Amino acid sequence: EVGTGISYYSYRVDRLSRYYESNANGDFLRNFPSSVDRRKVSNDEFNKSNPFGYNITPFVSYELNTFLVGDNSVSGVTSTPLDGFRYRIGLQQTFGTFKYTAPTIDLRKYIRTKPVTFAGRMYSFGRIGDIGNQINPLFIGYPQFIRGYEANSFFNSDASGLSSNGFSIDQLIGNRFAVANLEIRLPFTGPEKLSVLPSKFLFSELNLFFDAGIAWNAGDKISFSNQVQQDGFDVERKRPTYSKTSRIPALSAGISARVNVLGYLVLEPYFAFPFTRTDVTMPIFGLAFSPGW
């Protein structure tokens, strides 16, 4: 495969001002604003004040890419392969305001041993070069990568979402990542020749899975341990602080079910045990809206 593309990114900032009435003592007379004013802020005005540290200067990127792709897999009832292999190996070069190279390695193997399939995947992607601070970093907490590490599960755990071993949502964000997945797939309901329970209407499969992955940036220190490197102590909160450049793998295992909804959508509810996290003690329930890899 070969491809090319061009993208232009621009920004708009609106300032929303709320005005409250107060008495001579400065106390608010009511809890809701008496008036609201909204106006557009120019990019130059925003960049000069720069209240949040964001750069909103428009930029453009040009892309060239080439991939070697192979696929001899046989799909099952939920669009997940039952046998064969898939691979996608390639390179993307980005020019323009920012210049970087992005290699991709995606290798997948499926071994059918009736009635189950053993599936494995190794997937890596990265950005090498001048990335800048306006390109969103990558996040590997999505269920199609590693289950049990969704963003909302961190925000709901406690005020900081920080595990006692220093693991936080920041560990899942970077410009480079590597993911490995293993699954044991059992076609549960569907065609009689494939499934445990014959059904003409409900197509589903059960899965046991193990997910592992790590995200990092250039210069980060990768450690294959369960402890983020400490770099100090927070006296106010009475707990250690951890290095933002120390990265450890995220690991999880669990069970899931994929259900084909009328041939239009594949749902995957799952229970995952995130081994690397110490801020949660119960398995995390999630729901993915995508076919299996």
Short mmCIF file of C-alpha atoms in Angstrom, two decimals:
data_model
loop_
_atom_site.label_atom_id
_atom_site.label_comp_id
_atom_site.label_asym_id
_atom_site.label_seq_id
_atom_site.Cartn_x
_atom_site.Cartn_y
_atom_site.Cartn_z
CA GLU A 1 0.00 0.00 0.00
CA VAL A 2 1.10 3.57 -0.65
CA GLY A 3 -0.64 6.74 0.35
CA THR A 4 -0.34 10.46 0.80
CA GLY A 5 -2.28 13.17 2.57
CA ILE A 6 -2.35 16.77 3.72
CA SER A 7 -3.86 18.17 6.92
CA TYR A 8 -4.38 21.72 8.13
CA TYR A 9 -5.04 22.42 11.81
CA SER A 10 -6.48 25.67 13.13
CA TYR A 11 -7.92 26.79 16.45
CA ARG A 12 -10.66 28.98 17.81
CA VAL A 13 -10.87 30.30 21.37
CA ASP A 14 -14.03 31.73 22.95
CA ARG A 15 -13.89 33.56 26.28
CA LEU A 16 -16.98 33.06 28.41
CA SER A 17 -17.40 35.66 31.17
CA ARG A 18 -20.00 35.33 33.94
CA TYR A 19 -20.95 38.35 36.06
CA TYR A 20 -22.41 38.08 39.58
CA GLU A 21 -24.09 40.80 41.64
CA SER A 22 -22.62 41.47 45.08
CA ASN A 23 -23.37 43.74 48.04
CA ALA A 24 -21.08 46.31 49.68
CA ASN A 25 -19.29 43.57 51.61
CA GLY A 26 -18.45 41.71 48.42
CA ASP A 27 -20.86 38.85 49.11
CA PHE A 28 -22.65 37.38 46.11
CA LEU A 29 -26.38 38.05 46.13
CA ARG A 30 -27.23 34.85 44.27
CA ASN A 31 -25.54 31.66 43.14
CA PHE A 32 -26.22 32.18 39.45
CA PRO A 33 -24.77 34.90 37.20
CA SER A 34 -26.77 38.01 36.43
CA SER A 35 -25.31 38.14 32.90
CA VAL A 36 -23.06 36.15 30.61
CA ASP A 37 -20.79 37.50 27.91
CA ARG A 38 -19.16 35.42 25.20
CA ARG A 39 -16.65 36.70 22.68
CA LYS A 40 -14.07 35.28 20.33
CA VAL A 41 -10.42 35.72 21.31
CA SER A 42 -7.87 36.09 18.54
CA ASN A 43 -5.04 33.56 18.36
CA ASP A 44 -2.45 36.32 18.84
CA GLU A 45 -4.18 37.59 21.98
CA PHE A 46 -4.40 34.09 23.41
CA ASN A 47 -0.77 33.24 22.62
CA LYS A 48 0.45 36.46 24.28
CA SER A 49 -1.35 35.76 27.54
CA ASN A 50 -0.94 31.95 27.14
CA PRO A 51 -2.90 31.19 30.34
CA PHE A 52 -2.79 27.39 29.94
CA GLY A 53 0.56 26.88 28.21
CA TYR A 54 -1.05 25.83 24.92
CA ASN A 55 0.27 26.87 21.52
CA ILE A 56 -2.61 27.48 19.14
CA THR A 57 -0.68 28.64 16.10
CA PRO A 58 -2.20 27.00 12.97
CA PHE A 59 -0.02 24.38 11.29
CA VAL A 60 -0.02 22.09 8.27
CA SER A 61 1.34 18.58 7.72
CA TYR A 62 2.05 16.53 4.60
CA GLU A 63 2.25 12.75 4.76
CA LEU A 64 3.75 10.00 2.63
CA ASN A 65 3.40 6.37 3.68
CA THR A 66 4.04 2.87 2.41
CA PHE A 67 3.07 -0.48 3.95
CA LEU A 68 3.61 -4.15 3.26
CA VAL A 69 0.32 -5.87 4.09
CA GLY A 70 -0.56 -9.55 4.28
CA ASP A 71 -3.80 -11.30 5.28
CA ASN A 72 -4.81 -14.93 4.84
CA SER A 73 -7.06 -15.08 7.92
CA VAL A 74 -10.50 -16.69 8.13
CA SER A 75 -13.03 -14.62 10.07
CA GLY A 76 -15.55 -16.02 12.52
CA VAL A 77 -19.02 -14.99 13.63
CA THR A 78 -17.95 -11.71 15.27
CA SER A 79 -15.47 -10.62 12.59
CA THR A 80 -12.55 -11.92 14.67
CA PRO A 81 -10.22 -14.27 12.76
CA LEU A 82 -10.31 -17.97 13.61
CA ASP A 83 -7.23 -19.10 11.69
CA GLY A 84 -4.35 -17.78 9.59
CA PHE A 85 -2.25 -14.65 9.97
CA ARG A 86 -2.18 -10.91 9.33
CA TYR A 87 0.66 -8.41 9.18
CA ARG A 88 1.15 -4.74 8.41
CA ILE A 89 4.67 -3.30 8.34
CA GLY A 90 5.37 0.19 7.09
CA LEU A 91 6.67 3.70 7.41
CA GLN A 92 5.04 7.12 7.40
CA GLN A 93 6.98 10.33 6.80
CA THR A 94 5.45 13.64 7.88
CA PHE A 95 6.64 17.01 6.54
CA GLY A 96 5.50 20.59 7.03
CA THR A 97 5.51 22.45 10.33
CA PHE A 98 6.71 19.31 12.10
CA LYS A 99 8.94 16.65 10.60
CA TYR A 100 8.97 13.12 11.94
CA THR A 101 9.04 9.46 10.89
CA ALA A 102 6.44 6.98 12.15
CA PRO A 103 7.20 3.23 11.76
CA THR A 104 4.46 0.63 12.24
CA ILE A 105 4.86 -3.08 13.01
CA ASP A 106 1.66 -5.09 13.39
CA LEU A 107 1.97 -8.90 13.48
CA ARG A 108 -0.97 -11.25 14.19
CA LYS A 109 -1.22 -15.04 14.26
CA TYR A 110 -4.28 -17.27 14.74
CA ILE A 111 -4.15 -21.02 15.42
CA ARG A 112 -7.42 -22.96 15.23
CA THR A 113 -7.69 -25.97 17.55
CA LYS A 114 -11.36 -26.90 17.53
CA PRO A 115 -13.37 -25.61 19.21
CA VAL A 116 -11.06 -22.74 20.26
CA THR A 117 -8.63 -20.37 18.57
CA PHE A 118 -5.33 -19.20 20.07
CA ALA A 119 -4.71 -15.63 18.88
CA GLY A 120 -1.63 -13.45 19.37
CA ARG A 121 -0.71 -9.93 18.36
CA MET A 122 2.37 -7.72 18.59
CA TYR A 123 1.78 -4.10 17.64
CA SER A 124 4.18 -1.17 17.82
CA PHE A 125 3.98 2.41 16.57
CA GLY A 126 6.14 5.47 17.16
CA ARG A 127 6.99 9.01 16.13
CA ILE A 128 10.66 9.85 15.70
CA GLY A 129 11.81 13.41 15.01
CA ASP A 130 10.43 16.93 15.48
CA ILE A 131 7.00 16.31 16.99
CA GLY A 132 6.38 19.63 18.69
CA ASN A 133 3.77 20.16 21.40
CA GLN A 134 0.70 20.63 19.22
CA ILE A 135 0.30 17.02 18.09
CA ASN A 136 -1.72 14.92 20.50
CA PRO A 137 0.26 12.11 22.12
CA LEU A 138 -0.84 8.49 21.83
CA PHE A 139 -2.93 6.71 24.48
CA ILE A 140 -2.86 2.93 24.97
CA GLY A 141 -5.63 2.71 27.59
CA TYR A 142 -8.29 2.08 24.95
CA PRO A 143 -9.83 -1.43 25.19
CA GLN A 144 -8.59 -2.36 21.71
CA PHE A 145 -5.07 -2.10 23.16
CA ILE A 146 -5.13 -2.87 26.90
CA ARG A 147 -8.34 -3.59 28.79
CA GLY A 148 -8.73 -2.32 32.36
CA TYR A 149 -6.92 0.99 31.91
CA GLU A 150 -9.63 3.29 30.52
CA ALA A 151 -9.31 6.98 31.35
CA ASN A 152 -12.57 7.18 33.32
CA SER A 153 -11.48 4.36 35.62
CA PHE A 154 -8.54 6.48 36.80
CA PHE A 155 -10.61 9.59 37.39
CA ASN A 156 -13.16 7.62 39.43
CA SER A 157 -10.61 5.84 41.64
CA ASP A 158 -9.52 8.78 43.83
CA ALA A 159 -8.65 12.44 43.62
CA SER A 160 -5.32 11.86 41.91
CA GLY A 161 -5.71 8.46 40.20
CA LEU A 162 -2.24 7.57 41.49
CA SER A 163 -1.37 4.02 42.50
CA SER A 164 0.89 3.32 45.47
CA ASN A 165 3.56 2.09 43.05
CA GLY A 166 3.53 5.41 41.19
CA PHE A 167 1.45 4.18 38.24
CA SER A 168 -0.99 6.77 36.87
CA ILE A 169 -2.76 7.55 33.61
CA ASP A 170 0.38 9.41 32.48
CA GLN A 171 2.10 6.02 32.13
CA LEU A 172 -0.27 5.23 29.24
CA ILE A 173 0.51 8.39 27.24
CA GLY A 174 3.47 8.90 24.91
CA ASN A 175 4.61 9.27 21.31
CA ARG A 176 5.72 5.65 21.06
CA PHE A 177 4.09 2.44 22.23
CA ALA A 178 4.29 -1.33 22.05
CA VAL A 179 1.38 -3.67 22.77
CA ALA A 180 1.13 -7.47 23.02
CA ASN A 181 -2.13 -9.42 23.28
CA LEU A 182 -3.04 -13.07 23.72
CA GLU A 183 -6.56 -14.50 23.50
CA ILE A 184 -8.26 -17.89 23.68
CA ARG A 185 -11.44 -17.55 21.63
CA LEU A 186 -14.46 -19.84 21.80
CA PRO A 187 -17.29 -19.33 19.28
CA PHE A 188 -20.26 -19.58 21.66
CA THR A 189 -23.46 -19.03 19.66
CA GLY A 190 -23.85 -19.00 15.89
CA PRO A 191 -23.45 -21.42 12.98
CA GLU A 192 -23.65 -25.06 14.08
CA LYS A 193 -20.30 -26.03 12.49
CA LEU A 194 -18.43 -23.36 14.48
CA SER A 195 -20.30 -22.68 17.71
CA VAL A 196 -21.02 -24.48 20.95
CA LEU A 197 -24.69 -23.46 20.82
CA PRO A 198 -26.30 -23.32 17.35
CA SER A 199 -28.16 -20.07 16.66
CA LYS A 200 -29.37 -18.34 13.53
CA PHE A 201 -29.81 -14.96 15.18
CA LEU A 202 -27.29 -14.50 18.01
CA PHE A 203 -23.61 -14.62 16.98
CA SER A 204 -21.17 -14.41 19.89
CA GLU A 205 -17.84 -15.66 21.24
CA LEU A 206 -16.21 -15.94 24.66
CA ASN A 207 -12.59 -14.95 25.27
CA LEU A 208 -9.90 -15.31 27.86
CA PHE A 209 -7.31 -12.58 27.36
CA PHE A 210 -3.96 -11.25 28.52
CA ASP A 211 -2.91 -7.72 27.52
CA ALA A 212 0.41 -5.97 27.97
CA GLY A 213 1.69 -2.62 26.75
CA ILE A 214 3.94 0.32 27.40
CA ALA A 215 4.00 3.92 26.14
CA TRP A 216 7.00 6.22 26.27
CA ASN A 217 8.71 9.29 24.83
CA ALA A 218 12.24 9.79 23.59
CA GLY A 219 14.64 9.81 26.53
CA ASP A 220 12.35 7.97 28.96
CA LYS A 221 13.74 5.14 31.07
CA ILE A 222 11.86 1.85 30.57
CA SER A 223 11.88 -0.59 33.47
CA PHE A 224 10.26 -4.03 33.38
CA SER A 225 9.25 -3.88 37.03
CA ASN A 226 6.07 -3.04 38.90
CA GLN A 227 7.42 0.15 40.49
CA VAL A 228 7.78 3.59 38.92
CA GLN A 229 11.09 5.19 39.88
CA GLN A 230 10.79 7.60 42.84
CA ASP A 231 12.36 11.05 42.57
CA GLY A 232 11.37 12.74 45.84
CA PHE A 233 8.81 13.12 48.60
CA ASP A 234 5.70 15.32 48.78
CA VAL A 235 5.70 16.69 52.34
CA GLU A 236 2.21 18.22 52.05
CA ARG A 237 0.55 14.99 50.86
CA LYS A 238 2.96 12.79 52.83
CA ARG A 239 3.78 10.44 49.97
CA PRO A 240 6.59 9.82 47.50
CA THR A 241 6.75 11.56 44.13
CA TYR A 242 7.60 9.63 40.99
CA SER A 243 9.64 10.37 37.89
CA LYS A 244 7.60 11.29 34.82
CA THR A 245 10.29 9.78 32.59
CA SER A 246 10.22 6.36 34.29
CA ARG A 247 7.94 3.94 32.42
CA ILE A 248 6.71 0.47 33.39
CA PRO A 249 4.46 -1.97 31.46
CA ALA A 250 0.70 -2.11 31.98
CA LEU A 251 -0.59 -5.69 32.37
CA SER A 252 -4.12 -7.07 32.57
CA ALA A 253 -6.05 -10.32 32.16
CA GLY A 254 -9.71 -11.23 32.17
CA ILE A 255 -12.71 -12.51 30.30
CA SER A 256 -14.82 -10.93 27.57
CA ALA A 257 -17.67 -11.70 25.20
CA ARG A 258 -18.04 -10.34 21.69
CA VAL A 259 -21.56 -10.07 20.29
CA ASN A 260 -22.46 -9.35 16.67
CA VAL A 261 -25.47 -7.01 16.67
CA LEU A 262 -27.43 -7.71 13.47
CA GLY A 263 -24.25 -7.59 11.39
CA TYR A 264 -23.82 -3.84 11.97
CA LEU A 265 -21.92 -3.60 15.25
CA VAL A 266 -19.72 -5.74 17.48
CA LEU A 267 -20.03 -5.17 21.23
CA GLU A 268 -17.47 -6.49 23.71
CA PRO A 269 -18.32 -6.35 27.42
CA TYR A 270 -15.43 -7.48 29.58
CA PHE A 271 -14.04 -7.86 33.09
CA ALA A 272 -10.34 -7.04 33.38
CA PHE A 273 -7.88 -7.37 36.24
CA PRO A 274 -5.29 -4.56 35.81
CA PHE A 275 -2.27 -6.08 37.55
CA THR A 276 -0.07 -2.97 37.40
CA ARG A 277 -2.57 -0.76 39.20
CA THR A 278 -2.78 -0.72 42.98
CA ASP A 279 -5.47 1.97 43.17
CA VAL A 280 -8.21 -0.58 42.36
CA THR A 281 -8.95 -3.89 44.08
CA MET A 282 -11.95 -5.07 42.05
CA PRO A 283 -12.01 -6.10 38.38
CA ILE A 284 -12.88 -3.29 36.01
CA PHE A 285 -15.93 -3.65 33.77
CA GLY A 286 -15.82 -2.08 30.34
CA LEU A 287 -17.55 -2.10 27.00
CA ALA A 288 -15.76 -1.90 23.65
CA PHE A 289 -17.46 -1.00 20.36
CA SER A 290 -15.15 -2.63 17.86
CA PRO A 291 -14.47 -6.02 16.23
CA GLY A 292 -11.69 -8.10 17.71
CA TRP A 293 -8.26 -7.84 16.20
#
